PDB file of C-alpha atoms in Angstrom:
ATOM      1  CA  MET A   1     -30.815  52.113  18.456  1.00 39.00           C
ATOM      2  CA  ALA A   2     -33.926  53.832  19.808  1.00 46.00           C
ATOM      3  CA  VAL A   3     -36.765  51.596  20.960  1.00 53.00           C
ATOM      4  CA  ALA A   4     -39.779  51.987  18.685  1.00 69.00           C
ATOM      5  CA  GLU A   5     -42.652  53.804  20.355  1.00 91.00           C
ATOM      6  CA  ARG A   6     -45.600  51.517  21.004  1.00 94.00           C
ATOM      7  CA  THR A   7     -49.042  52.438  19.746  1.00 96.00           C
ATOM      8  CA  PRO A   8     -51.710  52.476  22.497  1.00 97.00           C
ATOM      9  CA  VAL A   9     -54.588  50.071  21.889  1.00 98.00           C
ATOM     10  CA  ASP A  10     -57.606  50.564  24.161  1.00 98.00           C
ATOM     11  CA  PHE A  11     -59.606  47.410  24.886  1.00 98.00           C
ATOM     12  CA  TRP A  12     -62.998  47.355  26.636  1.00 98.00           C
ATOM     13  CA  PHE A  13     -64.012  44.039  28.204  1.00 98.00           C
ATOM     14  CA  ASP A  14     -66.616  42.383  30.388  1.00 98.00           C
ATOM     15  CA  PRO A  15     -64.912  39.471  32.192  1.00 98.00           C
ATOM     16  CA  ARG A  16     -67.997  37.254  31.849  1.00 97.00           C
ATOM     17  CA  CYS A  17     -67.994  37.305  28.027  1.00 97.00           C
ATOM     18  CA  PRO A  18     -66.246  34.245  26.514  1.00 97.00           C
ATOM     19  CA  TRP A  19     -65.846  35.891  23.100  1.00 97.00           C
ATOM     20  CA  ALA A  20     -64.163  38.961  24.595  1.00 98.00           C
ATOM     21  CA  TRP A  21     -61.888  36.614  26.521  1.00 98.00           C
ATOM     22  CA  ILE A  22     -60.686  34.949  23.318  1.00 98.00           C
ATOM     23  CA  THR A  23     -60.130  38.325  21.650  1.00 98.00           C
ATOM     24  CA  SER A  24     -58.203  39.561  24.689  1.00 98.00           C
ATOM     25  CA  ARG A  25     -55.826  36.587  24.540  1.00 98.00           C
ATOM     26  CA  TRP A  26     -55.346  37.302  20.835  1.00 98.00           C
ATOM     27  CA  ILE A  27     -54.472  40.973  21.406  1.00 98.00           C
ATOM     28  CA  LEU A  28     -51.886  39.922  24.011  1.00 98.00           C
ATOM     29  CA  GLU A  29     -50.381  37.632  21.377  1.00 98.00           C
ATOM     30  CA  VAL A  30     -50.304  40.583  18.963  1.00 98.00           C
ATOM     31  CA  GLU A  31     -48.548  42.690  21.611  1.00 98.00           C
ATOM     32  CA  LYS A  32     -45.579  40.290  21.401  1.00 97.00           C
ATOM     33  CA  LEU A  33     -45.251  40.740  17.639  1.00 97.00           C
ATOM     34  CA  ARG A  34     -46.340  44.286  16.836  1.00 97.00           C
ATOM     35  CA  PRO A  35     -45.352  47.576  18.525  1.00 97.00           C
ATOM     36  CA  ILE A  36     -48.595  48.052  20.453  1.00 98.00           C
ATOM     37  CA  GLU A  37     -49.422  48.572  24.128  1.00 98.00           C
ATOM     38  CA  VAL A  38     -52.793  47.308  25.333  1.00 98.00           C
ATOM     39  CA  ARG A  39     -54.680  49.529  27.769  1.00 98.00           C
ATOM     40  CA  TRP A  40     -57.605  47.825  29.522  1.00 98.00           C
ATOM     41  CA  HIS A  41     -61.011  49.326  30.260  1.00 98.00           C
ATOM     42  CA  VAL A  42     -64.237  47.955  31.712  1.00 98.00           C
ATOM     43  CA  MET A  43     -67.559  47.813  29.930  1.00 98.00           C
ATOM     44  CA  SER A  44     -70.673  46.029  31.151  1.00 98.00           C
ATOM     45  CA  LEU A  45     -73.040  43.714  29.335  1.00 96.00           C
ATOM     46  CA  SER A  46     -75.447  44.245  32.239  1.00 96.00           C
ATOM     47  CA  VAL A  47     -75.519  47.989  31.549  1.00 97.00           C
ATOM     48  CA  LEU A  48     -75.726  47.434  27.802  1.00 96.00           C
ATOM     49  CA  ASN A  49     -78.775  45.166  28.147  1.00 93.00           C
ATOM     50  CA  GLU A  50     -80.724  47.287  30.618  1.00 92.00           C
ATOM     51  CA  GLY A  51     -84.330  47.673  29.505  1.00 87.00           C
ATOM     52  CA  ARG A  52     -84.068  45.087  26.733  1.00 89.00           C
ATOM     53  CA  ASP A  53     -86.444  42.168  26.287  1.00 87.00           C
ATOM     54  CA  LEU A  54     -84.273  39.214  27.308  1.00 85.00           C
ATOM     55  CA  SER A  55     -84.907  35.531  27.840  1.00 90.00           C
ATOM     56  CA  GLU A  56     -85.198  34.365  31.439  1.00 89.00           C
ATOM     57  CA  HIS A  57     -81.822  32.626  31.161  1.00 88.00           C
ATOM     58  CA  TYR A  58     -80.097  35.744  29.828  1.00 83.00           C
ATOM     59  CA  GLN A  59     -81.764  37.962  32.442  1.00 91.00           C
ATOM     60  CA  LYS A  60     -80.252  35.744  35.139  1.00 90.00           C
ATOM     61  CA  SER A  61     -76.860  35.888  33.433  1.00 91.00           C
ATOM     62  CA  MET A  62     -76.980  39.688  33.223  1.00 92.00           C
ATOM     63  CA  ALA A  63     -77.963  39.975  36.889  1.00 92.00           C
ATOM     64  CA  GLU A  64     -74.924  37.887  37.858  1.00 95.00           C
ATOM     65  CA  ALA A  65     -72.593  39.815  35.542  1.00 96.00           C
ATOM     66  CA  TRP A  66     -72.818  43.009  37.616  1.00 98.00           C
ATOM     67  CA  GLY A  67     -70.487  41.627  40.285  1.00 98.00           C
ATOM     68  CA  PRO A  68     -67.217  41.098  38.367  1.00 98.00           C
ATOM     69  CA  VAL A  69     -67.317  44.449  36.544  1.00 98.00           C
ATOM     70  CA  ARG A  70     -67.992  46.286  39.795  1.00 98.00           C
ATOM     71  CA  VAL A  71     -64.997  44.531  41.351  1.00 98.00           C
ATOM     72  CA  CYS A  72     -62.827  45.532  38.387  1.00 98.00           C
ATOM     73  CA  ILE A  73     -63.820  49.186  38.778  1.00 98.00           C
ATOM     74  CA  ALA A  74     -63.202  49.024  42.540  1.00 98.00           C
ATOM     75  CA  ALA A  75     -59.723  47.615  41.886  1.00 98.00           C
ATOM     76  CA  GLN A  76     -59.057  50.318  39.309  1.00 98.00           C
ATOM     77  CA  GLU A  77     -60.076  53.050  41.737  1.00 98.00           C
ATOM     78  CA  LYS A  78     -57.880  51.659  44.515  1.00 98.00           C
ATOM     79  CA  TYR A  79     -54.783  50.710  42.531  1.00 98.00           C
ATOM     80  CA  GLY A  80     -55.016  52.408  39.134  1.00 98.00           C
ATOM     81  CA  THR A  81     -55.837  51.188  35.635  1.00 97.00           C
ATOM     82  CA  GLN A  82     -52.552  49.260  35.413  1.00 98.00           C
ATOM     83  CA  VAL A  83     -54.013  46.419  37.520  1.00 98.00           C
ATOM     84  CA  LEU A  84     -56.938  45.703  35.187  1.00 98.00           C
ATOM     85  CA  GLY A  85     -54.957  43.498  32.819  1.00 98.00           C
ATOM     86  CA  SER A  86     -53.752  41.085  35.484  1.00 98.00           C
ATOM     87  CA  LEU A  87     -57.123  41.017  37.262  1.00 98.00           C
ATOM     88  CA  TYR A  88     -58.923  40.328  33.988  1.00 98.00           C
ATOM     89  CA  THR A  89     -56.490  37.493  33.272  1.00 98.00           C
ATOM     90  CA  GLU A  90     -57.136  35.909  36.661  1.00 98.00           C
ATOM     91  CA  LEU A  91     -60.920  36.280  36.410  1.00 98.00           C
ATOM     92  CA  GLY A  92     -61.089  35.104  32.807  1.00 98.00           C
ATOM     93  CA  THR A  93     -58.860  32.095  33.389  1.00 98.00           C
ATOM     94  CA  ARG A  94     -61.197  30.935  36.138  1.00 98.00           C
ATOM     95  CA  PHE A  95     -64.480  31.704  34.393  1.00 98.00           C
ATOM     96  CA  HIS A  96     -63.565  30.454  30.931  1.00 98.00           C
ATOM     97  CA  ASN A  97     -60.547  28.152  30.831  1.00 97.00           C
ATOM     98  CA  GLU A  98     -61.259  26.452  34.151  1.00 97.00           C
ATOM     99  CA  GLN A  99     -65.070  26.846  34.021  1.00 97.00           C
ATOM    100  CA  VAL A 100     -65.179  27.845  37.698  1.00 97.00           C
ATOM    101  CA  PRO A 101     -68.720  29.001  38.626  1.00 96.00           C
ATOM    102  CA  LEU A 102     -69.096  32.658  39.529  1.00 97.00           C
ATOM    103  CA  SER A 103     -68.885  32.998  43.302  1.00 97.00           C
ATOM    104  CA  ARG A 104     -67.391  35.289  45.887  1.00 97.00           C
ATOM    105  CA  GLU A 105     -64.630  32.742  46.510  1.00 98.00           C
ATOM    106  CA  ALA A 106     -63.700  32.677  42.825  1.00 98.00           C
ATOM    107  CA  VAL A 107     -63.512  36.471  42.709  1.00 98.00           C
ATOM    108  CA  GLU A 108     -61.493  36.624  45.932  1.00 98.00           C
ATOM    109  CA  ASP A 109     -59.055  34.032  44.599  1.00 98.00           C
ATOM    110  CA  ALA A 110     -58.639  36.028  41.375  1.00 98.00           C
ATOM    111  CA  LEU A 111     -57.986  39.219  43.332  1.00 98.00           C
ATOM    112  CA  GLU A 112     -55.373  37.515  45.496  1.00 98.00           C
ATOM    113  CA  ALA A 113     -53.655  35.935  42.488  1.00 98.00           C
ATOM    114  CA  ALA A 114     -53.454  39.384  40.890  1.00 98.00           C
ATOM    115  CA  GLY A 115     -51.823  40.758  44.047  1.00 98.00           C
ATOM    116  CA  LEU A 116     -54.898  42.749  45.073  1.00 98.00           C
ATOM    117  CA  ASP A 117     -56.966  43.013  48.251  1.00 98.00           C
ATOM    118  CA  ARG A 118     -59.461  40.129  48.550  1.00 98.00           C
ATOM    119  CA  ALA A 119     -61.862  42.498  50.332  1.00 98.00           C
ATOM    120  CA  LEU A 120     -62.517  44.233  47.002  1.00 98.00           C
ATOM    121  CA  ALA A 121     -64.953  41.364  46.355  1.00 98.00           C
ATOM    122  CA  ASP A 122     -67.367  43.356  48.546  1.00 98.00           C
ATOM    123  CA  ALA A 123     -67.868  45.692  45.584  1.00 98.00           C
ATOM    124  CA  ALA A 124     -69.838  43.004  43.736  1.00 98.00           C
ATOM    125  CA  ASP A 125     -72.847  43.537  45.976  1.00 97.00           C
ATOM    126  CA  THR A 126     -73.018  47.328  46.020  1.00 97.00           C
ATOM    127  CA  ASP A 127     -73.805  50.060  43.509  1.00 97.00           C
ATOM    128  CA  GLN A 128     -71.067  52.260  45.001  1.00 97.00           C
ATOM    129  CA  TYR A 129     -68.946  51.987  41.859  1.00 98.00           C
ATOM    130  CA  ASP A 130     -71.733  52.080  39.283  1.00 98.00           C
ATOM    131  CA  THR A 131     -71.226  55.728  38.309  1.00 98.00           C
ATOM    132  CA  ALA A 132     -67.599  55.045  37.392  1.00 98.00           C
ATOM    133  CA  LEU A 133     -68.596  51.765  35.744  1.00 98.00           C
ATOM    134  CA  ARG A 134     -71.193  53.468  33.577  1.00 98.00           C
ATOM    135  CA  ALA A 135     -68.714  56.189  32.608  1.00 98.00           C
ATOM    136  CA  SER A 136     -66.128  53.625  31.512  1.00 98.00           C
ATOM    137  CA  HIS A 137     -68.805  51.675  29.633  1.00 98.00           C
ATOM    138  CA  LYS A 138     -70.062  54.832  27.889  1.00 98.00           C
ATOM    139  CA  ASP A 139     -66.551  55.838  26.846  1.00 98.00           C
ATOM    140  CA  GLY A 140     -66.145  52.570  24.958  1.00 98.00           C
ATOM    141  CA  MET A 141     -69.631  52.226  23.519  1.00 97.00           C
ATOM    142  CA  ASP A 142     -69.879  55.825  22.337  1.00 97.00           C
ATOM    143  CA  ARG A 143     -67.026  55.034  19.954  1.00 97.00           C
ATOM    144  CA  VAL A 144     -68.851  52.187  18.193  1.00 95.00           C
ATOM    145  CA  GLY A 145     -72.572  52.504  18.930  1.00 94.00           C
ATOM    146  CA  TYR A 146     -74.880  50.505  21.148  1.00 92.00           C
ATOM    147  CA  GLU A 147     -75.883  47.742  18.704  1.00 91.00           C
ATOM    148  CA  VAL A 148     -72.760  45.736  19.532  1.00 93.00           C
ATOM    149  CA  GLY A 149     -71.237  44.219  22.671  1.00 91.00           C
ATOM    150  CA  THR A 150     -67.800  43.374  23.988  1.00 94.00           C
ATOM    151  CA  PRO A 151     -64.979  43.657  23.160  1.00 97.00           C
ATOM    152  CA  VAL A 152     -64.492  47.156  21.824  1.00 97.00           C
ATOM    153  CA  ILE A 153     -61.057  48.103  20.517  1.00 98.00           C
ATOM    154  CA  SER A 154     -59.848  51.614  19.729  1.00 97.00           C
ATOM    155  CA  VAL A 155     -56.537  52.422  18.041  1.00 96.00           C
ATOM    156  CA  GLU A 156     -55.387  55.695  16.479  1.00 94.00           C
ATOM    157  CA  GLY A 157     -58.910  57.048  16.029  1.00 93.00           C
ATOM    158  CA  ALA A 158     -60.402  53.832  14.625  1.00 94.00           C
ATOM    159  CA  SER A 159     -62.789  51.970  16.931  1.00 95.00           C
ATOM    160  CA  PHE A 160     -64.614  48.713  16.330  1.00 96.00           C
ATOM    161  CA  PHE A 161     -66.385  45.764  17.951  1.00 96.00           C
ATOM    162  CA  GLY A 162     -64.524  42.473  17.830  1.00 95.00           C
ATOM    163  CA  PRO A 163     -62.977  40.690  16.113  1.00 96.00           C
ATOM    164  CA  VAL A 164     -65.069  37.694  17.177  1.00 96.00           C
ATOM    165  CA  ILE A 165     -62.831  34.662  16.705  1.00 96.00           C
ATOM    166  CA  SER A 166     -62.436  31.056  17.827  1.00 96.00           C
ATOM    167  CA  PRO A 167     -59.960  29.583  18.550  1.00 96.00           C
ATOM    168  CA  ILE A 168     -57.279  32.090  19.604  1.00 97.00           C
ATOM    169  CA  PRO A 169     -54.872  32.903  16.751  1.00 97.00           C
ATOM    170  CA  ARG A 170     -51.261  32.442  17.801  1.00 97.00           C
ATOM    171  CA  GLY A 171     -47.926  33.615  16.483  1.00 97.00           C
ATOM    172  CA  GLU A 172     -47.793  35.118  13.016  1.00 97.00           C
ATOM    173  CA  ALA A 173     -51.464  34.235  12.424  1.00 98.00           C
ATOM    174  CA  ALA A 174     -52.367  36.607  15.273  1.00 98.00           C
ATOM    175  CA  ALA A 175     -50.204  39.369  13.824  1.00 98.00           C
ATOM    176  CA  LYS A 176     -51.644  38.939  10.310  1.00 98.00           C
ATOM    177  CA  LEU A 177     -55.192  39.197  11.661  1.00 98.00           C
ATOM    178  CA  TRP A 178     -54.241  42.401  13.490  1.00 98.00           C
ATOM    179  CA  ASP A 179     -52.804  43.891  10.318  1.00 97.00           C
ATOM    180  CA  GLY A 180     -55.988  43.051   8.431  1.00 96.00           C
ATOM    181  CA  VAL A 181     -58.310  44.357  11.123  1.00 95.00           C
ATOM    182  CA  ARG A 182     -56.420  47.634  11.292  1.00 94.00           C
ATOM    183  CA  LEU A 183     -56.567  47.964   7.528  1.00 94.00           C
ATOM    184  CA  VAL A 184     -60.340  47.614   7.270  1.00 93.00           C
ATOM    185  CA  ALA A 185     -61.083  49.509  10.495  1.00 91.00           C
ATOM    186  CA  GLY A 186     -59.060  52.466   9.247  1.00 91.00           C
ATOM    187  CA  THR A 187     -60.948  52.639   5.946  1.00 92.00           C
ATOM    188  CA  ASP A 188     -63.286  55.627   5.819  1.00 91.00           C
ATOM    189  CA  GLY A 189     -66.904  54.505   5.612  1.00 91.00           C
ATOM    190  CA  PHE A 190     -66.224  50.886   6.565  1.00 89.00           C
ATOM    191  CA  PHE A 191     -68.809  49.567   9.038  1.00 89.00           C
ATOM    192  CA  GLU A 192     -69.300  45.816   9.048  1.00 87.00           C
ATOM    193  CA  LEU A 193     -67.904  42.472   7.957  1.00 87.00           C
ATOM    194  CA  LYS A 194     -69.726  39.463   9.392  1.00 86.00           C
ATOM    195  CA  ARG A 195     -70.773  35.834   8.986  1.00 89.00           C
ATOM    196  CA  SER A 196     -72.715  33.408  11.193  1.00 91.00           C
ATOM    197  CA  ARG A 197     -70.802  31.674  13.993  1.00 89.00           C
ATOM    198  CA  THR A 198     -70.354  27.956  13.359  1.00 91.00           C
ATOM    199  CA  ARG A 199     -68.367  27.003  16.467  1.00 91.00           C
ATOM    200  CA  LYS A 200     -68.411  27.666  20.174  1.00 93.00           C
ATOM    201  CA  PRO A 201     -65.674  29.548  22.022  1.00 95.00           C
ATOM    202  CA  ILE A 202     -62.420  27.553  22.087  1.00 92.00           C
ATOM    203  CA  PHE A 203     -60.085  28.831  24.778  1.00 91.00           C
ATOM    204  CA  ASP A 204     -56.933  26.770  24.194  1.00 78.00           C
TER     205      ASP A 204
END
């Protein structure tokens, strides 16, 4: 029997976003139950929020968020896009599940755990990779518009922000959500379905 061909699903993430992290763990759950193949891409909340009137706290957060996305792009350029998934997992596990503060040591540890060169952490403090970062960011955001954030998902010509969920759906619940999201996202003229968030990100 021939193995069913898997549908590519492109996923844009910023490793500092807790909501994108939850969605990314959901899409990996879906990958076990539906014939899809997740392809990872980098977007940047720091780029997205350039020139916007932000609170002092959020300005500080956006300044710090440059480092991890630059490191992801540096890793992609050295090793190829196939390493982004494992690097994102290592970064996200530290930042979100373990609540490890952002530091060079945390980034180096994530790189090493993903089997990558620890020296790539140098990229956090340089704009050397910003052209490639901005291009990757633009590729994702151009599909959905600039009024949204991360994650962005694109599958078979349908692109959308989200879904924003908490906690992470598991098993058949994850697959059912995927089926529903694909249904509405593939409907011509469909733009938005939203309600206020009533809980914080739940990672486990």
